[in-house]
Every structure is written in structure tokens, then in C-alpha cells.
CSV table of C-alpha atoms in Angstrom, one decimal:
chain,number,residue,atom,x,y,z
A,1,UNK,CA,14.5,-9.9,-68.0
A,2,UNK,CA,18.2,-8.8,-66.3
A,3,UNK,CA,19.1,-5.4,-65.1
A,4,UNK,CA,21.3,-3.8,-62.5
A,5,UNK,CA,19.0,-0.9,-62.4
A,6,UNK,CA,15.8,-1.6,-64.5
A,7,UNK,CA,13.1,0.6,-63.2
A,8,UNK,CA,9.8,-1.2,-63.1
A,9,UNK,CA,5.9,0.4,-63.3
A,10,UNK,CA,5.2,-1.9,-61.5
A,11,UNK,CA,16.0,-20.4,-36.7
A,12,UNK,CA,18.9,-23.2,-36.6
A,13,UNK,CA,21.9,-24.9,-38.5
A,14,UNK,CA,21.4,-28.0,-40.1
A,15,UNK,CA,24.2,-30.6,-40.9
A,16,UNK,CA,25.2,-31.4,-44.3
A,17,UNK,CA,23.3,-33.6,-46.5
A,18,UNK,CA,24.4,-34.5,-50.2
A,19,UNK,CA,26.8,-31.6,-51.1
A,20,UNK,CA,26.4,-29.4,-48.1
A,21,UNK,CA,23.0,-28.6,-48.8
A,22,UNK,CA,21.5,-28.0,-45.7
A,23,UNK,CA,24.4,-27.0,-43.9
A,24,UNK,CA,24.2,-24.1,-45.6
A,25,UNK,CA,20.3,-23.6,-45.0
A,26,UNK,CA,19.8,-22.2,-41.3
A,27,UNK,CA,16.3,-22.3,-41.7
A,28,UNK,CA,15.0,-20.9,-38.5
A,29,UNK,CA,12.3,-23.2,-37.5
A,30,UNK,CA,12.1,-26.4,-35.5
A,31,UNK,CA,9.2,-29.2,-36.0
A,32,UNK,CA,5.7,-28.0,-34.8
A,33,UNK,CA,2.5,-29.7,-34.1
A,34,UNK,CA,0.5,-26.2,-35.3
A,35,UNK,CA,-1.1,-26.0,-38.4
A,36,UNK,CA,1.3,-23.8,-40.0
A,37,UNK,CA,-1.5,-21.5,-41.3
A,38,UNK,CA,-1.0,-17.6,-41.6
A,39,UNK,CA,-3.8,-15.8,-39.6
A,40,UNK,CA,-6.7,-14.2,-41.4
A,41,UNK,CA,-7.4,-10.9,-40.3
A,42,UNK,CA,-4.5,-10.2,-38.3
A,43,UNK,CA,-2.5,-7.7,-40.2
A,44,UNK,CA,-1.0,-4.4,-38.9
A,45,UNK,CA,-0.6,-1.2,-40.7
A,46,UNK,CA,2.6,-0.3,-40.1
A,47,UNK,CA,2.6,3.1,-42.5
A,48,UNK,CA,1.0,4.5,-44.9
A,49,UNK,CA,1.4,2.1,-47.6
A,50,UNK,CA,2.8,-1.1,-45.6
A,51,UNK,CA,1.2,-3.6,-43.8
A,52,UNK,CA,2.3,-6.4,-42.3
A,53,UNK,CA,1.3,-9.7,-40.7
A,54,UNK,CA,3.4,-11.0,-38.2
A,55,UNK,CA,4.3,-14.4,-37.4
A,56,UNK,CA,3.4,-14.1,-33.7
A,57,UNK,CA,6.3,-16.5,-33.2
A,58,UNK,CA,4.7,-19.3,-34.9
A,59,UNK,CA,6.9,-21.8,-36.3
A,60,UNK,CA,6.6,-22.3,-40.4
A,61,UNK,CA,5.2,-18.8,-40.7
A,62,UNK,CA,7.2,-15.6,-41.9
A,63,UNK,CA,6.3,-12.2,-41.3
A,64,UNK,CA,4.5,-10.9,-44.6
A,65,UNK,CA,4.6,-7.6,-46.3
A,66,UNK,CA,1.9,-5.8,-48.3
A,67,UNK,CA,3.0,-2.7,-49.8
A,68,UNK,CA,0.1,-1.0,-51.6
A,69,UNK,CA,0.6,1.8,-54.3
A,70,UNK,CA,-2.0,3.4,-56.4
A,71,UNK,CA,-1.2,1.2,-59.2
A,72,UNK,CA,0.2,-2.1,-57.6
A,73,UNK,CA,0.6,-4.2,-54.5
A,74,UNK,CA,4.0,-6.1,-54.0
A,75,UNK,CA,4.0,-8.8,-51.6
A,76,UNK,CA,7.1,-9.5,-49.4
A,77,UNK,CA,7.1,-13.2,-48.6
A,78,UNK,CA,3.9,-15.3,-50.0
A,79,UNK,CA,4.2,-18.3,-47.2
A,80,UNK,CA,4.3,-22.1,-46.8
A,81,UNK,CA,2.6,-23.5,-50.0
A,82,UNK,CA,-0.7,-22.3,-51.9
A,83,UNK,CA,-3.1,-22.3,-49.0
A,84,UNK,CA,-1.0,-19.8,-47.1
A,85,UNK,CA,-0.2,-18.0,-50.4
A,86,UNK,CA,-4.4,-17.7,-51.0
A,87,UNK,CA,-4.4,-16.2,-47.2
A,88,UNK,CA,-2.1,-13.5,-48.1
A,89,UNK,CA,-3.6,-12.6,-51.4
A,90,UNK,CA,-6.9,-12.5,-49.4
A,91,UNK,CA,-5.4,-10.1,-47.3
A,92,UNK,CA,-4.2,-8.1,-50.1
A,93,UNK,CA,-7.4,-7.5,-51.4
A,94,UNK,CA,-8.7,-6.6,-48.2
A,95,UNK,CA,-6.5,-3.3,-48.4
A,96,UNK,CA,-6.5,-2.8,-51.9
A,97,UNK,CA,-8.4,-2.9,-55.0
A,98,UNK,CA,-5.2,-3.2,-57.2
A,99,UNK,CA,-5.4,-6.2,-59.9
A,100,UNK,CA,-1.7,-6.2,-60.6
A,101,UNK,CA,0.8,-7.9,-58.1
A,102,UNK,CA,4.0,-8.0,-57.8
A,103,UNK,CA,5.8,-11.2,-55.6
A,104,UNK,CA,9.1,-11.5,-54.0
A,105,UNK,CA,11.1,-13.3,-51.0
A,106,UNK,CA,13.4,-12.5,-48.4
A,107,UNK,CA,15.0,-15.8,-49.4
A,108,UNK,CA,14.5,-19.0,-51.2
A,109,UNK,CA,13.2,-21.0,-47.7
A,110,UNK,CA,10.0,-22.8,-48.4
A,111,UNK,CA,7.8,-20.7,-45.6
A,112,UNK,CA,9.0,-17.6,-47.5
A,113,UNK,CA,8.6,-18.2,-50.9
A,114,UNK,CA,6.4,-21.2,-51.9
A,115,UNK,CA,3.0,-19.6,-51.5
A,116,UNK,CA,3.7,-17.6,-54.8
A,117,UNK,CA,1.7,-19.7,-57.3
A,118,UNK,CA,-1.6,-19.0,-55.5
A,119,UNK,CA,-1.6,-15.4,-57.0
A,120,UNK,CA,-3.0,-14.8,-60.3
A,121,UNK,CA,-1.0,-15.6,-63.7
A,122,UNK,CA,-0.8,-11.9,-64.3
A,123,UNK,CA,1.2,-11.5,-61.2
A,124,UNK,CA,4.7,-11.0,-61.7
A,125,UNK,CA,7.8,-12.9,-59.6
A,126,UNK,CA,11.0,-10.8,-59.1
A,127,UNK,CA,14.2,-12.7,-57.6
A,128,UNK,CA,17.7,-11.7,-57.3
A,129,UNK,CA,19.8,-13.9,-59.7
A,130,UNK,CA,21.6,-15.4,-56.8
A,131,UNK,CA,18.3,-16.7,-55.1
A,132,UNK,CA,17.0,-17.9,-57.9
A,133,UNK,CA,20.6,-19.6,-58.4
A,134,UNK,CA,19.9,-21.2,-54.7
A,135,UNK,CA,16.1,-22.2,-55.4
A,136,UNK,CA,17.4,-23.8,-58.5
A,137,UNK,CA,20.0,-25.8,-57.0
A,138,UNK,CA,19.2,-26.5,-53.6
A,139,UNK,CA,15.3,-25.8,-53.0
A,140,UNK,CA,13.9,-29.2,-54.2
A,141,UNK,CA,16.1,-31.0,-51.6
A,142,UNK,CA,15.0,-28.8,-49.2
A,143,UNK,CA,11.4,-28.8,-49.5
A,144,UNK,CA,11.7,-32.5,-49.2
A,145,UNK,CA,13.4,-31.8,-45.6
A,146,UNK,CA,11.0,-29.5,-44.6
A,147,UNK,CA,8.2,-32.3,-45.2
A,148,UNK,CA,9.6,-34.1,-42.5
A,149,UNK,CA,9.0,-31.8,-39.7
A,150,UNK,CA,5.2,-32.6,-39.2
A,151,UNK,CA,2.1,-33.6,-40.9
A,152,UNK,CA,0.9,-30.0,-41.2
A,153,UNK,CA,4.0,-28.6,-43.0
A,154,UNK,CA,3.9,-31.9,-45.2
A,155,UNK,CA,0.2,-31.6,-46.1
A,156,UNK,CA,0.7,-27.6,-46.6
A,157,UNK,CA,4.0,-28.6,-49.0
A,158,UNK,CA,2.4,-31.1,-51.1
A,159,UNK,CA,2.5,-30.1,-54.8
A,160,UNK,CA,4.0,-27.0,-53.9
A,161,UNK,CA,6.8,-25.6,-56.1
A,162,UNK,CA,8.8,-22.6,-57.0
A,163,UNK,CA,7.0,-19.7,-59.1
A,164,UNK,CA,9.3,-18.9,-62.5
A,165,UNK,CA,10.7,-15.6,-62.0
A,166,UNK,CA,9.1,-12.7,-64.5
A,167,UNK,CA,12.0,-10.4,-63.7
A,168,UNK,CA,15.4,-11.8,-62.6
A,169,UNK,CA,17.9,-8.9,-61.7
A,170,UNK,CA,21.5,-8.6,-61.3
A,171,UNK,CA,22.3,-6.4,-58.0
A,172,UNK,CA,19.2,-3.9,-57.5
A,173,UNK,CA,15.8,-2.7,-58.9
A,174,UNK,CA,13.3,-0.3,-57.9
A,175,UNK,CA,9.6,-0.9,-58.2
A,176,UNK,CA,7.1,1.9,-58.8
A,177,UNK,CA,3.6,0.9,-57.7
A,178,UNK,CA,2.3,4.6,-58.0
A,179,UNK,CA,3.1,6.8,-55.6
A,180,UNK,CA,5.5,4.6,-53.7
A,181,UNK,CA,8.9,2.8,-54.7
A,182,UNK,CA,10.7,0.0,-53.3
A,183,UNK,CA,14.5,-0.5,-53.4
A,184,UNK,CA,15.0,-4.4,-54.0
A,185,UNK,CA,18.4,-5.6,-53.5
A,186,UNK,CA,20.4,-8.4,-52.7
A,187,UNK,CA,22.7,-8.9,-49.5
A,188,UNK,CA,23.6,-12.6,-49.6
A,189,UNK,CA,25.4,-14.6,-48.7
A,190,UNK,CA,24.3,-14.7,-44.9
A,191,UNK,CA,21.8,-16.3,-43.9
A,192,UNK,CA,21.5,-18.1,-47.2
A,193,UNK,CA,23.3,-17.2,-50.5
A,194,UNK,CA,20.4,-15.6,-52.2
A,195,UNK,CA,19.4,-13.2,-48.9
A,196,UNK,CA,17.1,-9.9,-50.6
A,197,UNK,CA,16.3,-7.0,-48.5
A,198,UNK,CA,13.7,-4.3,-49.5
A,199,UNK,CA,13.4,-0.6,-48.5
A,200,UNK,CA,9.9,1.3,-48.7
A,201,UNK,CA,11.3,4.7,-49.9
A,202,UNK,CA,8.4,7.1,-48.9
A,203,UNK,CA,7.4,5.3,-45.7
A,204,UNK,CA,11.0,4.3,-44.8
A,205,UNK,CA,10.2,0.9,-43.7
A,206,UNK,CA,12.8,-1.7,-44.2
A,207,UNK,CA,12.4,-5.6,-44.8
A,208,UNK,CA,15.7,-7.4,-43.9
A,209,UNK,CA,14.5,-10.9,-44.0
A,210,UNK,CA,16.9,-13.2,-41.8
A,211,UNK,CA,20.0,-10.7,-42.1
A,212,UNK,CA,18.5,-8.6,-39.4
A,213,UNK,CA,16.0,-10.1,-36.7
A,214,UNK,CA,15.3,-9.7,-32.7
A,215,UNK,CA,17.7,-12.2,-32.1
A,216,UNK,CA,21.1,-13.8,-33.0
A,217,UNK,CA,21.0,-14.5,-37.1
A,218,UNK,CA,21.1,-18.0,-38.1
A,219,UNK,CA,24.6,-17.9,-40.1
A,220,UNK,CA,25.3,-20.5,-42.9
A,221,UNK,CA,28.6,-21.3,-41.7
A,222,UNK,CA,29.7,-22.9,-45.2
A,223,UNK,CA,29.0,-19.6,-47.3
A,224,UNK,CA,28.1,-16.7,-45.0
A,225,UNK,CA,30.2,-13.6,-45.4
A,226,UNK,CA,31.2,-11.7,-42.0
A,227,UNK,CA,32.2,-8.9,-43.9
A,228,UNK,CA,29.3,-8.6,-46.1
A,229,UNK,CA,27.2,-8.8,-43.5
A,230,UNK,CA,28.6,-5.9,-41.9
A,231,UNK,CA,28.4,-3.8,-45.3
A,232,UNK,CA,25.0,-4.9,-45.4
A,233,UNK,CA,24.4,-3.4,-41.3
A,234,UNK,CA,26.1,-0.3,-42.6
A,235,UNK,CA,23.7,-0.1,-45.6
A,236,UNK,CA,20.7,-0.7,-43.4
A,237,UNK,CA,21.8,2.1,-41.0
A,238,UNK,CA,22.6,4.7,-43.8
A,239,UNK,CA,18.8,4.3,-44.8
A,240,UNK,CA,17.7,5.4,-41.7
A,241,UNK,CA,14.5,3.5,-41.7
A,242,UNK,CA,11.5,4.4,-39.6
A,243,UNK,CA,10.6,0.8,-38.9
A,244,UNK,CA,12.6,-2.6,-39.7
A,245,UNK,CA,10.6,-6.1,-40.5
A,246,UNK,CA,12.6,-8.9,-39.8
A,247,UNK,CA,11.6,-12.2,-41.7
A,248,UNK,CA,10.5,-13.6,-37.9
A,249,UNK,CA,9.9,-12.3,-34.8
A,250,UNK,CA,8.9,-8.8,-33.3
A,251,UNK,CA,9.3,-5.1,-35.4
A,252,UNK,CA,12.4,-3.8,-34.5
A,253,UNK,CA,14.5,-0.4,-34.7
A,254,UNK,CA,17.6,0.8,-35.9
A,255,UNK,CA,19.0,0.0,-32.3
A,256,UNK,CA,18.9,-3.5,-33.5
A,257,UNK,CA,21.4,-2.5,-36.4
A,258,UNK,CA,23.7,-1.1,-34.2
A,259,UNK,CA,23.4,-4.4,-31.9
A,260,UNK,CA,24.3,-6.5,-35.2
A,261,UNK,CA,27.2,-4.6,-35.7
A,262,UNK,CA,28.5,-5.2,-32.3
A,263,UNK,CA,28.2,-8.5,-32.2
A,264,UNK,CA,29.1,-9.1,-35.6
A,265,UNK,CA,32.7,-7.0,-35.4
A,266,UNK,CA,32.9,-9.0,-32.0
A,267,UNK,CA,33.0,-12.6,-33.9
A,268,UNK,CA,35.0,-11.3,-36.8
A,269,UNK,CA,37.8,-9.7,-34.8
A,270,UNK,CA,38.2,-12.5,-32.0
A,271,UNK,CA,38.0,-15.0,-33.9
A,272,UNK,CA,40.5,-13.4,-36.7
A,273,UNK,CA,42.5,-13.1,-33.3
A,274,UNK,CA,42.3,-16.6,-32.5
A,275,UNK,CA,43.2,-17.7,-36.0
A,276,UNK,CA,46.2,-15.3,-36.0
A,277,UNK,CA,47.0,-17.2,-32.8
A,278,UNK,CA,47.3,-20.6,-34.1
A,279,UNK,CA,43.9,-21.8,-32.7
A,280,UNK,CA,41.8,-24.3,-34.9
A,281,UNK,CA,38.3,-23.6,-35.7
A,282,UNK,CA,37.3,-26.6,-33.2
A,283,UNK,CA,39.7,-24.5,-30.7
A,284,UNK,CA,38.4,-20.8,-31.4
A,285,UNK,CA,34.6,-21.8,-31.4
A,286,UNK,CA,35.5,-23.3,-27.9
A,287,UNK,CA,37.2,-20.5,-26.7
A,288,UNK,CA,35.0,-17.9,-28.0
A,289,UNK,CA,31.4,-18.9,-28.2
A,290,UNK,CA,30.1,-18.9,-24.4
A,291,UNK,CA,31.8,-15.2,-23.8
A,292,UNK,CA,30.4,-13.9,-26.6
A,293,UNK,CA,26.9,-15.2,-26.1
A,294,UNK,CA,27.3,-13.6,-22.2
A,295,UNK,CA,28.1,-10.5,-23.9
A,296,UNK,CA,25.2,-10.6,-25.9
A,297,UNK,CA,22.4,-12.4,-23.8
A,298,UNK,CA,19.8,-9.9,-25.1
A,299,UNK,CA,19.8,-11.5,-28.6
A,300,UNK,CA,19.7,-15.1,-27.4
A,301,UNK,CA,16.4,-17.1,-29.3
A,302,UNK,CA,14.3,-19.2,-26.7
A,303,UNK,CA,15.4,-22.3,-28.0
A,304,UNK,CA,19.4,-21.0,-27.0
A,305,UNK,CA,22.2,-19.2,-28.9
A,306,UNK,CA,25.0,-21.9,-29.0
A,307,UNK,CA,24.7,-23.1,-32.6
A,308,UNK,CA,24.0,-19.8,-34.1
A,309,UNK,CA,27.1,-18.5,-32.4
A,310,UNK,CA,29.1,-21.4,-33.6
A,311,UNK,CA,28.2,-20.9,-36.8
A,312,UNK,CA,29.0,-17.3,-37.0
A,313,UNK,CA,32.4,-18.1,-35.3
A,314,UNK,CA,33.2,-20.9,-38.1
A,315,UNK,CA,32.0,-18.5,-41.3
A,316,UNK,CA,34.3,-16.0,-39.7
A,317,UNK,CA,37.1,-17.9,-39.5
A,318,UNK,CA,36.8,-19.0,-43.1
A,319,UNK,CA,37.4,-15.5,-44.1
A,320,UNK,CA,39.7,-14.8,-41.5
A,321,UNK,CA,43.7,-14.6,-43.0
A,322,UNK,CA,45.7,-17.3,-42.9
A,323,UNK,CA,48.6,-17.1,-40.1
């Protein structure tokens, strides 16, 4: 089922592998010795209809959204494998008696999209067409890569697979859960080609995936569009969200939207100027990265900002006009 307006009632860059597969997947999680399981009974009620299970800065775990209407419940990011999906399903059942579920993902990385098969057969999987195309092309290889990160991750991913979409949409859909509506719209290519955002209209809660976070974004140097990213930031601000739920890390607000606009604009303008002056991408990166890191030091992740800023400069250089 495809539609552009269909109304339903209802953290680091890797080098290239194969045809540049993993160079485009800035999966934000390093290897870990933890169990990579979402915590039970750790949900927070964010607004009248929205609950979140925060990752508590634990690797391989996303911030999970549970949006509850009078008729149906929407899950945003289902976790790493069926065992995590079962935990999310259990948490959703604790806050709603709905038997109708809609499943979604902010992007195709395993910790966000591979718990969906734990949900009942009648649950409906909704995906933006670009996210589905990316999962079809790169998902299997990425899952194998994730299995190398730790024994716990490998165990959780054994037998895991992407749930087939029930609704494949072109640009944007609005889901009516009963008394609450959720806009779902594609925003990639940014962190991935299939980045997808969610806006809970009545509660003014925005889920941004990895496209807006408390730290520098993990940019896909090979496919990201800094121009598109800035357009997304403008869209996020225009929605006037009361709360913003990133894919990882703490809850944020519109001040981070403005901070991202400043950062991305700085990368775009300075990189374009360096390219116009004849600098190579390597020279531009060497010239700009440290200075930009210092100017936006408040966005630095614990594991350092160098790789993320370098990837953003590479993406901006690729987009900038040739001299």
C-alpha cells in the first residue's frame, strides 16, 4: 500500500565494506559487555498519550516511544531482536488495553527495527519507502556486522529479521490512533538514507531519531545531505514541539534545534568556502574540524567529536559547488 497522504485509522562512522555499505551507516553504538536488553518498568510518561523508555546511555538500546490512543498503540523503535521486542510489547500492554498495534522505526539499524517480529501477527508495520529500500539493500550485512560487536548482541540477533511492511508510504502519512494523531514523515538522507521522524500532534512531542540528538549527529559522509538536514531542522522548529525524543540520550528541547542549525550551517558555509578556494576534502577537513569542534564543544559525545565532524565536512564538501 503506497500513499503520500494516506490517512490510517489506525554513535561513529565505519569504513566502507563491499559497495560502501558500512561507510554510510553511522551506527552510534560501540561494542559493549552489557546485556543489551531494554529495562523493564523503566518507562516515563512524557505527555497525555506518550510514554518513553530511555536508553540511559546504554549501548545498543534505543529510546523507545509508546503512543497510546483510544483505539490503537504506536511503537516507535522496537529494539534489538525479538527479546527486546517482547519487553517493549510488555511495557505497552502495561499502559494500554489496546490490541491494535502499529510498528515503526526511526531508521533501519538493528537496535531500532529488529524487535518488530515479537509483536502479534495483526500488528501493522509502517515504513517510509526509502527506509525499506535501505533495509532491503544493506540490512542483512549490517546485522552481521553488529553480531561481531559482543556475544550479547550476537545472541540477541540470532534469527532476527526485518518485519515485512504492511504500509509502505511515499512521503508522509498521518496515523489516527483514536483521539491522537501522529505525523510520520521521511527526512533522510541524514544519519541514514531512510531517516524517519514522528510528530504526535495533540501532545506536540517530536521523535527525531538520530537526526537531532544531545550530541553531534553521526553523519553518513557518503550519502547525507547537509542541505536536507537544514531543511529538516527548519521543519522541526516550525512544529514548535514541547518535547523532543532523540533516538539515543536524554530528552531535549527546541534549543537543540537551534544549536543544530548553527552547527550544520557553520559546516556547510565554511566547507563551501574552502572548496571554492581550491582545498581538497582532506585539506578542508584538516583546516576546519578542530575549530568547529571547539565552537560547538557542548555537543561533543563522550567518545569524542572528531569522526562525526569530519564526516559532516565530507558530506558538505560533496554537496558544495565546484570552483
